[in-house]
Amino acid sequence: MHLNRLTCHELVEMIRTESVTAEDVVEHVFRRIEEVESKVNAFISTFKDDALEKAREIDKKIRREGKVGPLTGIPVAVKDNICTRGKLTTCGSKMLSNYVPPYSATVIERIEAAGGIIIGKTNMDEFAMGNSTETSFFGCTRNPWDLARVPGGSSGGSAAALASDETVLALGSDTGGSVRCPASFCSVVGLKPTYGAVSRYGLVSYANSLEQIGPMAKDVLDCAILFSVISGHDPRDSTSAPRPPCDHTSALDGEIKGINVGVPREFFAAGVDEKVKKLVLDAVSVLEDLGATCEDTSISYLDYAVPTYYLIAMSEASSNLARFDGLRYGFRAKCEGDWNEVFSATRSEGFGEEVKRRILLGTFALSAGYYDKYYLKALKVRTLIKREFEKALAKFDVLVAPTMPILPFKIGEMVEDPLTMYMMDVDTVPVNLAGVPSISVPCGFADRLPVGLQIIGRFFEEWKVLKVAYAFQENTNFNLKKPEI
Ligand code: GLN
């Protein structure tokens, strides 16, 4: 049996009954990594020896105490912008290619306390800016469903590692779609939690007011299990909501009779691939057959979501990335000169093109004379969009939409065209502007490429989003299909 192909809930049960050991599971995962990683390039670094040692400790503990936690012995791959103490955390950038953080993110501490084993750090767009994983300093990750195509991004490594069974669980971060986009492109499950539901302590910031760390998995139950472990209040993050950790799996019973589903027509407008549209509308029919009431609806101002998102994200990025100066940590250019020259040389050489573009545009949007015209205006429009979602979600339990308007595209096909790239985020960024939770769940294949269904919910109602996603999954099983690599 290939243990690396199983889910967390299956494996924890097998580890509990001692029919397999945590060491077996970790060994299977690394065998798979050695087999396919040269093709997929999902990881920036892996920790085989440490992971095996941890697994053996866990096995001993089980024999001693006979108890397991929710993630006991489960391999977890972590996006490389989440700090892991003593382990390289590069953000996919030359700037941090030598950075070893002295502390771990809260989510890492919680995963380890629950028995999870961090097996490696996954590839990503540089500083999480992108939706294809092509801007990584460490080369592009390939989509396991078609190695000539992108896996989505920016958490492309995490999604590809799951799809190719190189891990059992993974973490991503989602500022404007970076968990949901690669989940959709690789046919796995990814949840963007409500803003404040998961601690951002130890997440290297891109755009603080938009982003959340999110669980990624091979099925909805695993996603709910990982979310239960990482969510809940953290005093070390001032934006963390004062809610205790709780079990988000109990609502997954397959029962969605009477749930009100809104289908906002703007998400299906021009620009959405007809094949994607068809699969998502088929998914709506499945929900209807299961007893949900589905109704056409409308959300205003969505035309403004992409420019609003990019103005805010780039402004926050220009401020956040000012800390990378080559003086205290990270890359420093070889340059004899005063601090200003060292600073400029370091940032010119250390950042890639896309990151520099965003720092420049963000700095411009925040500069005196333009602040009101761009940044402040964007904040106002954000409020309008947020209100629209609140209005729609007062009427409906959840809203459904495509996760991505298009199918996974070819590597290199879009790199020269940043605006087209930005436009691909039309269906994901409104959710981050509003701050509400949203999941992407596999809903079929077109031209043998995966398509994701997006389910958006009310603030802190991840349970309901997960419930609807679970019912859909249990009646369609698209998540069980595996790519041949
Ligand atoms: N594609 C979006 C961007 O480039 C979202 C990225 C993200 O969620 N980190 O900003």
PDB file of C-alpha atoms in Angstrom, residues 208-315:
ATOM      1  CA  ASN A 208      -1.331  42.352   6.157  1.00  0.00           C
ATOM      2  CA  SER A 209      -4.924  43.518   5.840  1.00  0.00           C
ATOM      3  CA  LEU A 210      -5.782  40.815   3.283  1.00  0.00           C
ATOM      4  CA  GLU A 211      -3.880  37.655   4.048  1.00  0.00           C
ATOM      5  CA  GLN A 212      -4.500  34.490   6.009  1.00  0.00           C
ATOM      6  CA  ILE A 213      -2.651  31.211   6.333  1.00  0.00           C
ATOM      7  CA  GLY A 214      -4.910  28.460   5.021  1.00  0.00           C
ATOM      8  CA  PRO A 215      -5.078  24.648   5.221  1.00  0.00           C
ATOM      9  CA  MET A 216      -4.681  22.594   2.037  1.00  0.00           C
ATOM     10  CA  ALA A 217      -5.534  18.900   1.768  1.00  0.00           C
ATOM     11  CA  LYS A 218      -6.650  15.983  -0.394  1.00  0.00           C
ATOM     12  CA  ASP A 219     -10.199  16.072   0.915  1.00  0.00           C
ATOM     13  CA  VAL A 220     -12.570  18.335   2.817  1.00  0.00           C
ATOM     14  CA  LEU A 221     -12.411  16.417   6.102  1.00  0.00           C
ATOM     15  CA  ASP A 222      -8.603  16.701   6.193  1.00  0.00           C
ATOM     16  CA  CYS A 223      -8.917  20.413   5.431  1.00  0.00           C
ATOM     17  CA  ALA A 224     -11.324  20.809   8.379  1.00  0.00           C
ATOM     18  CA  ILE A 225      -9.006  18.832  10.670  1.00  0.00           C
ATOM     19  CA  LEU A 226      -5.997  21.003   9.817  1.00  0.00           C
ATOM     20  CA  PHE A 227      -8.092  24.163  10.140  1.00  0.00           C
ATOM     21  CA  SER A 228      -9.234  23.059  13.618  1.00  0.00           C
ATOM     22  CA  VAL A 229      -5.581  22.671  14.638  1.00  0.00           C
ATOM     23  CA  ILE A 230      -4.270  26.015  13.338  1.00  0.00           C
ATOM     24  CA  SER A 231      -7.214  28.349  14.087  1.00  0.00           C
ATOM     25  CA  GLY A 232      -8.128  30.102  17.326  1.00  0.00           C
ATOM     26  CA  HIS A 233      -6.907  33.187  19.143  1.00  0.00           C
ATOM     27  CA  ASP A 234      -3.213  33.996  19.390  1.00  0.00           C
ATOM     28  CA  PRO A 235      -2.153  36.870  21.674  1.00  0.00           C
ATOM     29  CA  ARG A 236       0.999  37.297  19.563  1.00  0.00           C
ATOM     30  CA  ASP A 237      -1.048  38.513  16.565  1.00  0.00           C
ATOM     31  CA  SER A 238      -2.999  41.710  17.264  1.00  0.00           C
ATOM     32  CA  THR A 239      -5.361  40.994  14.349  1.00  0.00           C
ATOM     33  CA  SER A 240      -6.207  37.525  15.611  1.00  0.00           C
ATOM     34  CA  ALA A 241      -9.885  37.209  16.566  1.00  0.00           C
ATOM     35  CA  PRO A 242     -10.606  36.442  20.232  1.00  0.00           C
ATOM     36  CA  ARG A 243     -12.154  33.037  19.562  1.00  0.00           C
ATOM     37  CA  PRO A 244     -11.059  29.813  21.200  1.00  0.00           C
ATOM     38  CA  PRO A 245      -9.872  26.933  19.037  1.00  0.00           C
ATOM     39  CA  CYS A 246     -12.724  24.553  18.207  1.00  0.00           C
ATOM     40  CA  ASP A 247     -13.574  21.429  16.259  1.00  0.00           C
ATOM     41  CA  HIS A 248     -14.628  22.337  12.717  1.00  0.00           C
ATOM     42  CA  THR A 249     -15.270  18.759  11.591  1.00  0.00           C
ATOM     43  CA  SER A 250     -18.520  18.020  13.416  1.00  0.00           C
ATOM     44  CA  ALA A 251     -20.779  19.713  10.848  1.00  0.00           C
ATOM     45  CA  LEU A 252     -19.543  17.464   8.020  1.00  0.00           C
ATOM     46  CA  ASP A 253     -22.497  15.096   7.743  1.00  0.00           C
ATOM     47  CA  GLY A 254     -23.356  15.333   4.038  1.00  0.00           C
ATOM     48  CA  GLU A 255     -26.655  16.993   4.909  1.00  0.00           C
ATOM     49  CA  ILE A 256     -27.366  20.307   3.131  1.00  0.00           C
ATOM     50  CA  LYS A 257     -31.149  20.237   2.779  1.00  0.00           C
ATOM     51  CA  GLY A 258     -32.571  23.741   3.095  1.00  0.00           C
ATOM     52  CA  ILE A 259     -29.246  25.549   2.760  1.00  0.00           C
ATOM     53  CA  ASN A 260     -29.595  28.744   0.728  1.00  0.00           C
ATOM     54  CA  VAL A 261     -27.036  29.055  -2.021  1.00  0.00           C
ATOM     55  CA  GLY A 262     -26.586  32.304  -3.942  1.00  0.00           C
ATOM     56  CA  VAL A 263     -25.093  32.219  -7.425  1.00  0.00           C
ATOM     57  CA  PRO A 264     -23.803  35.749  -8.172  1.00  0.00           C
ATOM     58  CA  ARG A 265     -23.971  36.206 -11.932  1.00  0.00           C
ATOM     59  CA  GLU A 266     -20.973  38.577 -12.022  1.00  0.00           C
ATOM     60  CA  PHE A 267     -18.712  35.617 -11.274  1.00  0.00           C
ATOM     61  CA  PHE A 268     -19.871  33.941 -14.489  1.00  0.00           C
ATOM     62  CA  ALA A 269     -19.557  37.005 -16.727  1.00  0.00           C
ATOM     63  CA  ALA A 270     -17.390  37.553 -19.803  1.00  0.00           C
ATOM     64  CA  GLY A 271     -13.856  36.270 -19.434  1.00  0.00           C
ATOM     65  CA  VAL A 272     -14.870  33.022 -17.776  1.00  0.00           C
ATOM     66  CA  ASP A 273     -13.949  29.981 -19.884  1.00  0.00           C
ATOM     67  CA  GLU A 274     -17.143  28.260 -21.100  1.00  0.00           C
ATOM     68  CA  LYS A 275     -15.859  24.864 -19.963  1.00  0.00           C
ATOM     69  CA  VAL A 276     -15.176  26.173 -16.474  1.00  0.00           C
ATOM     70  CA  LYS A 277     -18.588  27.811 -16.378  1.00  0.00           C
ATOM     71  CA  LYS A 278     -20.307  24.578 -17.369  1.00  0.00           C
ATOM     72  CA  LEU A 279     -18.593  22.505 -14.666  1.00  0.00           C
ATOM     73  CA  VAL A 280     -19.387  25.074 -11.988  1.00  0.00           C
ATOM     74  CA  LEU A 281     -23.048  25.261 -13.077  1.00  0.00           C
ATOM     75  CA  ASP A 282     -23.141  21.429 -13.033  1.00  0.00           C
ATOM     76  CA  ALA A 283     -21.883  21.650  -9.464  1.00  0.00           C
ATOM     77  CA  VAL A 284     -24.746  24.019  -8.634  1.00  0.00           C
ATOM     78  CA  SER A 285     -27.173  21.362  -9.938  1.00  0.00           C
ATOM     79  CA  VAL A 286     -25.534  18.765  -7.678  1.00  0.00           C
ATOM     80  CA  LEU A 287     -26.123  21.032  -4.671  1.00  0.00           C
ATOM     81  CA  GLU A 288     -29.734  21.482  -5.774  1.00  0.00           C
ATOM     82  CA  ASP A 289     -30.205  17.710  -6.084  1.00  0.00           C
ATOM     83  CA  LEU A 290     -28.917  17.402  -2.532  1.00  0.00           C
ATOM     84  CA  GLY A 291     -31.690  19.671  -1.316  1.00  0.00           C
ATOM     85  CA  ALA A 292     -30.052  23.093  -1.298  1.00  0.00           C
ATOM     86  CA  THR A 293     -32.031  26.031  -2.657  1.00  0.00           C
ATOM     87  CA  CYS A 294     -29.947  27.719  -5.354  1.00  0.00           C
ATOM     88  CA  GLU A 295     -30.833  31.178  -6.606  1.00  0.00           C
ATOM     89  CA  ASP A 296     -29.357  33.608  -9.072  1.00  0.00           C
ATOM     90  CA  THR A 297     -28.161  36.831  -7.417  1.00  0.00           C
ATOM     91  CA  SER A 298     -25.957  39.857  -7.997  1.00  0.00           C
ATOM     92  CA  ILE A 299     -23.048  41.543  -6.228  1.00  0.00           C
ATOM     93  CA  SER A 300     -22.281  45.121  -7.263  1.00  0.00           C
ATOM     94  CA  TYR A 301     -18.854  46.730  -7.680  1.00  0.00           C
ATOM     95  CA  LEU A 302     -17.088  43.470  -8.559  1.00  0.00           C
ATOM     96  CA  ASP A 303     -15.673  45.193 -11.652  1.00  0.00           C
ATOM     97  CA  TYR A 304     -13.583  47.266  -9.274  1.00  0.00           C
ATOM     98  CA  ALA A 305     -12.299  44.376  -7.184  1.00  0.00           C
ATOM     99  CA  VAL A 306      -9.078  43.696  -9.122  1.00  0.00           C
ATOM    100  CA  PRO A 307      -7.828  47.327  -9.267  1.00  0.00           C
ATOM    101  CA  THR A 308      -8.883  47.878  -5.649  1.00  0.00           C
ATOM    102  CA  TYR A 309      -7.097  44.731  -4.504  1.00  0.00           C
ATOM    103  CA  TYR A 310      -3.889  45.488  -6.400  1.00  0.00           C
ATOM    104  CA  LEU A 311      -3.722  49.076  -5.141  1.00  0.00           C
ATOM    105  CA  ILE A 312      -4.096  47.955  -1.536  1.00  0.00           C
ATOM    106  CA  ALA A 313      -1.860  44.878  -1.856  1.00  0.00           C
ATOM    107  CA  MET A 314       0.938  46.777  -3.596  1.00  0.00           C
ATOM    108  CA  SER A 315       0.755  49.683  -1.131  1.00  0.00           C
TER     109      SER A 315
END
